[in-house]
Short mmCIF file of C-alpha atoms in Angstrom, two decimals:
data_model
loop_
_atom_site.label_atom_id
_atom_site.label_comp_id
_atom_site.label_asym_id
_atom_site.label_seq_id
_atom_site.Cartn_x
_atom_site.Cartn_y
_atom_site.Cartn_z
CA UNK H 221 0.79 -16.31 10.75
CA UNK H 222 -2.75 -16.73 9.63
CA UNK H 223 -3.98 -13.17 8.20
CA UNK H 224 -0.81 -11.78 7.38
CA UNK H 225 1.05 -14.07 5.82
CA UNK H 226 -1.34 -13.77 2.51
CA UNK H 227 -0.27 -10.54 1.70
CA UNK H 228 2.59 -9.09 4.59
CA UNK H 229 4.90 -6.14 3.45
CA UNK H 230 7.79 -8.82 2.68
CA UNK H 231 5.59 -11.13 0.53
CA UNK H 232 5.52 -11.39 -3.19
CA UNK H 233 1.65 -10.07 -3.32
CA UNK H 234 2.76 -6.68 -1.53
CA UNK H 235 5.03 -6.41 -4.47
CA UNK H 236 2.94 -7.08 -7.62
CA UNK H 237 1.41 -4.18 -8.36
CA UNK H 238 -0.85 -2.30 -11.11
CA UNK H 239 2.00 -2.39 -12.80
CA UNK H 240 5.64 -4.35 -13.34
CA UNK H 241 7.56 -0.92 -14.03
CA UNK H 242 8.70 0.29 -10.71
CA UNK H 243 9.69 -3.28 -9.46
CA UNK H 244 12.88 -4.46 -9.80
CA UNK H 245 14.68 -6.81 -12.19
CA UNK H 246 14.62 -10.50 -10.66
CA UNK H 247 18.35 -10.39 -11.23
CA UNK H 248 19.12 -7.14 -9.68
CA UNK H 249 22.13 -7.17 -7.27
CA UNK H 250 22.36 -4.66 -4.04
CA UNK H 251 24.24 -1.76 -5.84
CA UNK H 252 26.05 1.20 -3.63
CA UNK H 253 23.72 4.27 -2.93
CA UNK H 254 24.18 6.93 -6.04
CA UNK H 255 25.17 10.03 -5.79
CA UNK H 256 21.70 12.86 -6.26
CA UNK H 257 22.05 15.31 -9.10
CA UNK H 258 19.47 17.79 -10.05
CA UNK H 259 19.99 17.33 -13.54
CA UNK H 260 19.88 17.39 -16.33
CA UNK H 261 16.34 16.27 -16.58
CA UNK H 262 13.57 16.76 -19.96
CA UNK H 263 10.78 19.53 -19.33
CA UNK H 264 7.14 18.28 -18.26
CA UNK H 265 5.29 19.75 -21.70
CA UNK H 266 2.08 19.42 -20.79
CA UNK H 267 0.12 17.82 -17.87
CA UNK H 268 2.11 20.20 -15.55
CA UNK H 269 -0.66 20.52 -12.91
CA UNK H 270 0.13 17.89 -9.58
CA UNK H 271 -1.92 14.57 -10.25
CA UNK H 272 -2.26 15.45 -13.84
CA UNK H 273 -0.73 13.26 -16.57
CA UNK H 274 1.84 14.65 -17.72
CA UNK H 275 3.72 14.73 -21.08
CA UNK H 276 7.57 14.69 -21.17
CA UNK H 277 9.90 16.00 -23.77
CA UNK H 278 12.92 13.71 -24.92
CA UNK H 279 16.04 13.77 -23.23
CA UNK H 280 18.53 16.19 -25.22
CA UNK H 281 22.05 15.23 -24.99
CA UNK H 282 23.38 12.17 -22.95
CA UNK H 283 22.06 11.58 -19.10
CA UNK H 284 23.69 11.73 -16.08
CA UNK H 285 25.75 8.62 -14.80
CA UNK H 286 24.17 9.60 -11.02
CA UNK H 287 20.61 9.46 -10.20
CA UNK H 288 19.36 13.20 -11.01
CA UNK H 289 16.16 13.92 -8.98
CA UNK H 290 14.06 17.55 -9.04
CA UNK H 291 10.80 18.29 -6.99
CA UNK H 292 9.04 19.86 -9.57
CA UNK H 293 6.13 20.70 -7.52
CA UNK H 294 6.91 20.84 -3.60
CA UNK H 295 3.91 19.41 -1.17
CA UNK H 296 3.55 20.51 2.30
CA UNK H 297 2.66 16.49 3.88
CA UNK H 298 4.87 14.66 5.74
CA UNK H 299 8.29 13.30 4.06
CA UNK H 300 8.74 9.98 2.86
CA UNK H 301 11.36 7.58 4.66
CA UNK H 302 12.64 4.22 3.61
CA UNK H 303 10.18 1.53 3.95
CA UNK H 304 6.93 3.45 4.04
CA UNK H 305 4.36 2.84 1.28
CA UNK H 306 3.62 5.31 -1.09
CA UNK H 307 0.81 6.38 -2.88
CA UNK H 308 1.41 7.39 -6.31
CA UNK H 309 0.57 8.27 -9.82
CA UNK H 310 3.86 8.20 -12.08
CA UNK H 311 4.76 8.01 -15.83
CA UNK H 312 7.61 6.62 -17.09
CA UNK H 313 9.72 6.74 -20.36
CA UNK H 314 12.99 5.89 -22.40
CA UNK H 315 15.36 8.98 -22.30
CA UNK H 316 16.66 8.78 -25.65
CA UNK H 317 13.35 7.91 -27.40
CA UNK H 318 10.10 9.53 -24.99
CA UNK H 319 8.31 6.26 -25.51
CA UNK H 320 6.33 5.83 -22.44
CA UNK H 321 6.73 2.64 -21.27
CA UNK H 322 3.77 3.22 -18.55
CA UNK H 323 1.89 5.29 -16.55
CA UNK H 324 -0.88 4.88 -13.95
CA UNK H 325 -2.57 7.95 -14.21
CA UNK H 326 -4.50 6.13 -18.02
CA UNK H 327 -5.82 3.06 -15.55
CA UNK H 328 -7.32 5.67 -12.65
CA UNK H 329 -5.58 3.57 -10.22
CA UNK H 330 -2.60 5.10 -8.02
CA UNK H 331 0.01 2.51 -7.07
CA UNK H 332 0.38 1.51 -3.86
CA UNK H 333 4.40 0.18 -2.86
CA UNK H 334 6.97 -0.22 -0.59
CA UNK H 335 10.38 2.10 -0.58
CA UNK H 336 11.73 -1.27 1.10
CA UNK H 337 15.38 -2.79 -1.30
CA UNK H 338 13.93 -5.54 -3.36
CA UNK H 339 10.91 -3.88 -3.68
CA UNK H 340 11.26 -1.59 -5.54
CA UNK H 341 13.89 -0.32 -8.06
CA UNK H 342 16.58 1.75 -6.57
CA UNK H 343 16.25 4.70 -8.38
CA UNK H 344 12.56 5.15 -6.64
CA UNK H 345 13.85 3.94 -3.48
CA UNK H 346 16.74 7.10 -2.96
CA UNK H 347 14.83 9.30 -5.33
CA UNK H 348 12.03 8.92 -3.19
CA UNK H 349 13.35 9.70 0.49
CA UNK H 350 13.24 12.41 2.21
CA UNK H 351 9.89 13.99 -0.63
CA UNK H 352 6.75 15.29 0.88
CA UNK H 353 3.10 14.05 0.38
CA UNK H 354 1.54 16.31 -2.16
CA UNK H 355 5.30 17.11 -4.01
CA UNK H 356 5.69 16.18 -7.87
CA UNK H 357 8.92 14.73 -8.01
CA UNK H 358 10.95 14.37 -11.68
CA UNK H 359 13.81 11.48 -12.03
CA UNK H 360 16.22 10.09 -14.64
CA UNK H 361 17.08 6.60 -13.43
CA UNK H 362 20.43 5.60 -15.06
CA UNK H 363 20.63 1.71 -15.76
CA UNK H 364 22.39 1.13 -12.31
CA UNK H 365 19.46 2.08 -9.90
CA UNK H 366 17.07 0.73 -12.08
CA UNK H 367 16.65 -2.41 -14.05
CA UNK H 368 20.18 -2.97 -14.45
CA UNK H 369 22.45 -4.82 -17.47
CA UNK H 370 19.25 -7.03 -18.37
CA UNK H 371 16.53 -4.23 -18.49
CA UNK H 372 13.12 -5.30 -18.60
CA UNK H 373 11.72 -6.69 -21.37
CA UNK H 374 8.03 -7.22 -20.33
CA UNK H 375 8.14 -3.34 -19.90
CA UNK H 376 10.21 -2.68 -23.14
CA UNK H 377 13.53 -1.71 -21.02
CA UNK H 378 16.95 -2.19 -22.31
CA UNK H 379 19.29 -2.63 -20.31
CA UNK H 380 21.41 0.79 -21.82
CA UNK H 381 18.30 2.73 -20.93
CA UNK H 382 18.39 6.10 -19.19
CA UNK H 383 14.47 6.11 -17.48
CA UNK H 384 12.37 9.42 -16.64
CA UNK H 385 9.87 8.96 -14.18
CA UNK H 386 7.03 11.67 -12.74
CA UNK H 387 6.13 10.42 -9.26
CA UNK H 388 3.08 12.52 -7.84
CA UNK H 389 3.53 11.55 -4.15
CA UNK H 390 -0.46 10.98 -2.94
CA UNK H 391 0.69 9.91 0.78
CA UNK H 392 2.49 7.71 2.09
CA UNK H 393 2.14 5.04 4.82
CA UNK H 394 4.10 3.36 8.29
CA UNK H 395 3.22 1.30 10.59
CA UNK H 396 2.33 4.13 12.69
CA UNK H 397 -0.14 4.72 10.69
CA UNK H 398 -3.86 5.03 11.68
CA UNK H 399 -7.77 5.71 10.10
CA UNK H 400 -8.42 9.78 10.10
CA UNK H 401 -12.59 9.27 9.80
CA UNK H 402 -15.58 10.84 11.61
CA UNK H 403 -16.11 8.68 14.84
CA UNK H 404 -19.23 6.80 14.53
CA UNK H 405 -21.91 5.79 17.22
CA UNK H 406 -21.29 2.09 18.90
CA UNK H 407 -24.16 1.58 20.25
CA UNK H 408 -25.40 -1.54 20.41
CA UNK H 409 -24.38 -3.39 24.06
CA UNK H 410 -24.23 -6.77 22.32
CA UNK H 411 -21.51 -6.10 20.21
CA UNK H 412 -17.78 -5.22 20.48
CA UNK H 413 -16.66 -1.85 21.19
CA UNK H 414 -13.02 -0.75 19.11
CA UNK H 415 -11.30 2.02 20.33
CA UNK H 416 -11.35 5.54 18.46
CA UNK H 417 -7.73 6.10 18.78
CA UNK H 418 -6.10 7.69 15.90
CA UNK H 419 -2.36 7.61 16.92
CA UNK H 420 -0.67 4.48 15.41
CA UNK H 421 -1.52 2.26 18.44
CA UNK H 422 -3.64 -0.76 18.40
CA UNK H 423 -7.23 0.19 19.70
CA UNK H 424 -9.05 -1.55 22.43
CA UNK H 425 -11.20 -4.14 21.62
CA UNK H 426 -13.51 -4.97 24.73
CA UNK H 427 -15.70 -7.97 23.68
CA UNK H 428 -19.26 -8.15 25.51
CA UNK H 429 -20.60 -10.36 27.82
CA UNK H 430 -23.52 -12.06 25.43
CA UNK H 431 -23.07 -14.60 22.67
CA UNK H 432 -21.85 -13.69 19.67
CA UNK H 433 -23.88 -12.96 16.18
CA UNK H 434 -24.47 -15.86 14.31
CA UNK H 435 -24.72 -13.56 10.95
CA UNK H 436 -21.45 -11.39 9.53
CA UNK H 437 -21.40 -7.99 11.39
CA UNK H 438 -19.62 -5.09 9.89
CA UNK H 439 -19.92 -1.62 11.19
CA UNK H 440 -17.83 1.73 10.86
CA UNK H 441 -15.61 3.12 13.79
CA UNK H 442 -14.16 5.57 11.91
CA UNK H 443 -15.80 6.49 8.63
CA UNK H 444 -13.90 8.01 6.15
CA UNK H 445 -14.73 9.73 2.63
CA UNK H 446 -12.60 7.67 0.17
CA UNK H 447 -13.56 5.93 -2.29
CA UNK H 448 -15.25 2.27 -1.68
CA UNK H 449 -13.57 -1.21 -1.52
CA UNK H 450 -13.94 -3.50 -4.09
CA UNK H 451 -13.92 -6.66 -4.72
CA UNK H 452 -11.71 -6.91 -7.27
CA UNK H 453 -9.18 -4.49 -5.31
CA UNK H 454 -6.42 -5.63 -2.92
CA UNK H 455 -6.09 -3.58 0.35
CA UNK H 456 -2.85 -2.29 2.43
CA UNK H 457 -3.82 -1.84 6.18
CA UNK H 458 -3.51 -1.79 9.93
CA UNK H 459 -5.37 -4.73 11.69
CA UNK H 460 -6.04 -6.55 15.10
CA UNK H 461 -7.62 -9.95 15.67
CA UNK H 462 -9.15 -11.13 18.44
CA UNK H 463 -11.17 -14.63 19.93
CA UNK H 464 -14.33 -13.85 21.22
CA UNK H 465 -14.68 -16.22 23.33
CA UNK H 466 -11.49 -15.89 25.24
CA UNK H 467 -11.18 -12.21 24.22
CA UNK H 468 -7.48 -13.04 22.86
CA UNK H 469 -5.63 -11.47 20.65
CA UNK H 470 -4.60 -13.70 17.90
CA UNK H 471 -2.71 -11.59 15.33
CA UNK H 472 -1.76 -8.11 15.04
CA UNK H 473 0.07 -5.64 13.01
CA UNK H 474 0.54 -3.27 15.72
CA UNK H 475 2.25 -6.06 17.65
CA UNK H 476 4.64 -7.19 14.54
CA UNK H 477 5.60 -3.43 13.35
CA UNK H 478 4.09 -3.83 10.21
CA UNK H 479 1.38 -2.90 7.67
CA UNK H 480 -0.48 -5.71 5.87
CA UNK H 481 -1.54 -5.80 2.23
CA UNK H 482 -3.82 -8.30 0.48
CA UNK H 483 -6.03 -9.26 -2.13
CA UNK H 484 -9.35 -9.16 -1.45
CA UNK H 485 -9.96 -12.46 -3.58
CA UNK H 486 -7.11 -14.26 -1.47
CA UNK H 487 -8.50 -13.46 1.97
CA UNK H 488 -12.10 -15.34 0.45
CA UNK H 489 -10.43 -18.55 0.50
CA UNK H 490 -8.86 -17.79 4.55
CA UNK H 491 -11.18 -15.81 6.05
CA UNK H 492 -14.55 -15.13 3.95
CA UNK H 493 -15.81 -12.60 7.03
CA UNK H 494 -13.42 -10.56 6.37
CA UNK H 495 -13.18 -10.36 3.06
CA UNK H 496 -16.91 -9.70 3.12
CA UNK H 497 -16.79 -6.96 5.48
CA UNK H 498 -14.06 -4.89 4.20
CA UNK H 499 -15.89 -4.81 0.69
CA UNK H 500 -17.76 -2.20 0.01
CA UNK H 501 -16.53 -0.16 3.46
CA UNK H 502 -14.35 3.05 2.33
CA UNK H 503 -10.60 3.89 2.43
CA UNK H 504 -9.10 5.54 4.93
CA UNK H 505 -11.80 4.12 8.16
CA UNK H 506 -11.74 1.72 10.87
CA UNK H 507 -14.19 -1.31 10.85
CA UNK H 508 -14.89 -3.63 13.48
CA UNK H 509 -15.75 -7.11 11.81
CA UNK H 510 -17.36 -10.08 13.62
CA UNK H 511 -16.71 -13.35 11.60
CA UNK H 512 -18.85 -16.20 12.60
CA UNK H 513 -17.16 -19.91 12.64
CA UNK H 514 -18.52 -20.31 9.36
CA UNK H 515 -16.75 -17.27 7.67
CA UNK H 516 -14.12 -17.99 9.22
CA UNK H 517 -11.97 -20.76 10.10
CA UNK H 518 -15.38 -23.13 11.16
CA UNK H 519 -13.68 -26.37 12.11
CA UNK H 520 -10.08 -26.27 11.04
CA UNK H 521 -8.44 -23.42 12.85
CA UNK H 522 -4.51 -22.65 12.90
CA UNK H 523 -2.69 -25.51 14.84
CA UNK H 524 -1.34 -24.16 18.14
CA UNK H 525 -2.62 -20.74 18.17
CA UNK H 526 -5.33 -19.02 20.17
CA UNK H 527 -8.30 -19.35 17.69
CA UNK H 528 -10.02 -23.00 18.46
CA UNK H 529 -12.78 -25.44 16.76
CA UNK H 530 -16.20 -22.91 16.16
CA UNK H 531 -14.51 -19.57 17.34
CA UNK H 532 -16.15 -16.35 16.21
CA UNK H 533 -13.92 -13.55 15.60
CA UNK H 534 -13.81 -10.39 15.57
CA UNK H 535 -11.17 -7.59 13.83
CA UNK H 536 -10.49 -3.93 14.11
CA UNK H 537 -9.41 -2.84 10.79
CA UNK H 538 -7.79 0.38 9.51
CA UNK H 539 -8.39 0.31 5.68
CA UNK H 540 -5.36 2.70 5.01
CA UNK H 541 -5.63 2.17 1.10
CA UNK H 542 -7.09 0.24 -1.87
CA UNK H 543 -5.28 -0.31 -5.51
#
């Protein structure tokens, strides 16, 4: 694969995150699926609002052996299955102590990850499922589902430690998953048109009958209102690829069944165009890209696929979120 290999659901990128807490041990083992309580779980204090940080009392007494889960708040979005992404802000702590360990909500950047096994720690994975978008969800991880006999030291974990975790559930992502913006004008006859589709399906992408730019073109399909891309950012997303010369589809996560996610940084040293023209574009649109040679592979393309010596390309892509 040449785009999504740097940064595919099953890589190691998709799984380092803003944080090490919600990603299991290296030495975790596949455990059986626990049993859901509803409690007993410590009461939110403060911070009780959904997307607020919240502060968490100490656990009182000893914690359940099973995984005890509560929706504190419910949401009204669509429920989370296994192997979506989420999108979430979360705090976690030590049961018997309250020492928070981490929380996103202090860095202004939700986490971005995959419900997937070996993703993620258990105790997110089956506490998790089945939540909707918009729901504050409340969790006591025993040892078991989460970092196991060996704990985590780099977050402070041992491995006798009961975890509480707040999960505010932001939405959530499949690979049927599409840019919601405004349609925007394509005007101009001498570039590609990208379909406005907005139902999971790869869109059309019907390459003129003129040369290609020789400068980086990158224009809005869909425009959304999130916030901008940034350089520093990585990006999770739906994305076609195509040869402009031949009109050729050369990679596609529509046609693999999955979502991509990459650092913006990484895709510099692949393909610079597209790096370039996701920057600064917003979350939650579609962007047609044109690449020329030069931003992207110039003179040294993929052996044995589609995209030859000098090919411009051009990409459809559905920036579905940024972290």
């Amino acid at each position: 694969m040449t785009i999504a290999g740097c940064g595919d659901s099953d890589s190691s990128s998709s799984k380092a995150s803003a944080s090490p807490s919600p990603s299991p041990s290296s030495s975790a083992s596949a455990v059986p699926p626990p049993k859901l309580v509803d409690g007993p779980l410590p009461g939110i204090t403060a911070g009780t609002k959904f997307d607020e940080k919240p502060t968490v009392a100490k656990g009182s007494g000893d914690p359940s052996k099973d995984l005890a889960v509560k929706t504190v708040i419910a949401g009204s979005g669509k429920a989370v299955a296994e192997n979506d992404f989420v999108q979430v802000n979360y705090l976690g702590q030590v049961w018997s102590t309250a020492k928070v360990f981490d929380n996103s909500y202090d860095r202004k950047t939700p986490l971005v990850i995959q419900l997937a096994q070996g993703g993620i720690i258990d105790g997110w994975r089956y506490g998790l499922a089945g939540r909707k978008v918009g729901s504050r969800v409340e969790m006591a991880v025993p040892p078991t589902w989460g970092y196991g006999t060996t704990g985590n030291a780099q977050a402070g974990i041992k491995g006798t430690d009961t975890l509480v975790f707040v999960i505010d559930i932001q939405d959530s992502f499949n690979a049927k998953s599409s840019a919601k913006g405004t349609t925007v004008a394509q005007s101009d006859a001498g570039l590609p048109k990208v379909g406005t589709n907005t139902d999971g399906k790869a869109p059309s992408v019907t390459i003129p009958k003129a040369d290609p730019p020789k400068k980086l073109v990158s224009n809005y399909v869909l425009e959304s209102d999130g916030a901008v891309v940034k350089e520093a950012q990585s990006i999770l997303c739906q994305f076609k690829g195509v040869v402009w010369s031949t009109g050729k589809e050369f990679e596609s996560t529509y046609s693999q069944g999955r979502l991509s996610q990459f650092a913006i940084k990484d895709m510099e040293s692949v393909v610079k165009g597209l790096a370039q023209g996701i920057t600064g574009k917003k979350v939650g649109s579609r962007v047609m890209i044109v690449a020329p040679a030069d931003l992207a592979y110039g003179n040294t393309p993929p052996s044995g696929g589609a995209i030859k010596k000098g090919d411009t390309l051009v990409f459809s892509v559905d920036i579905l979120a940024a972290m």
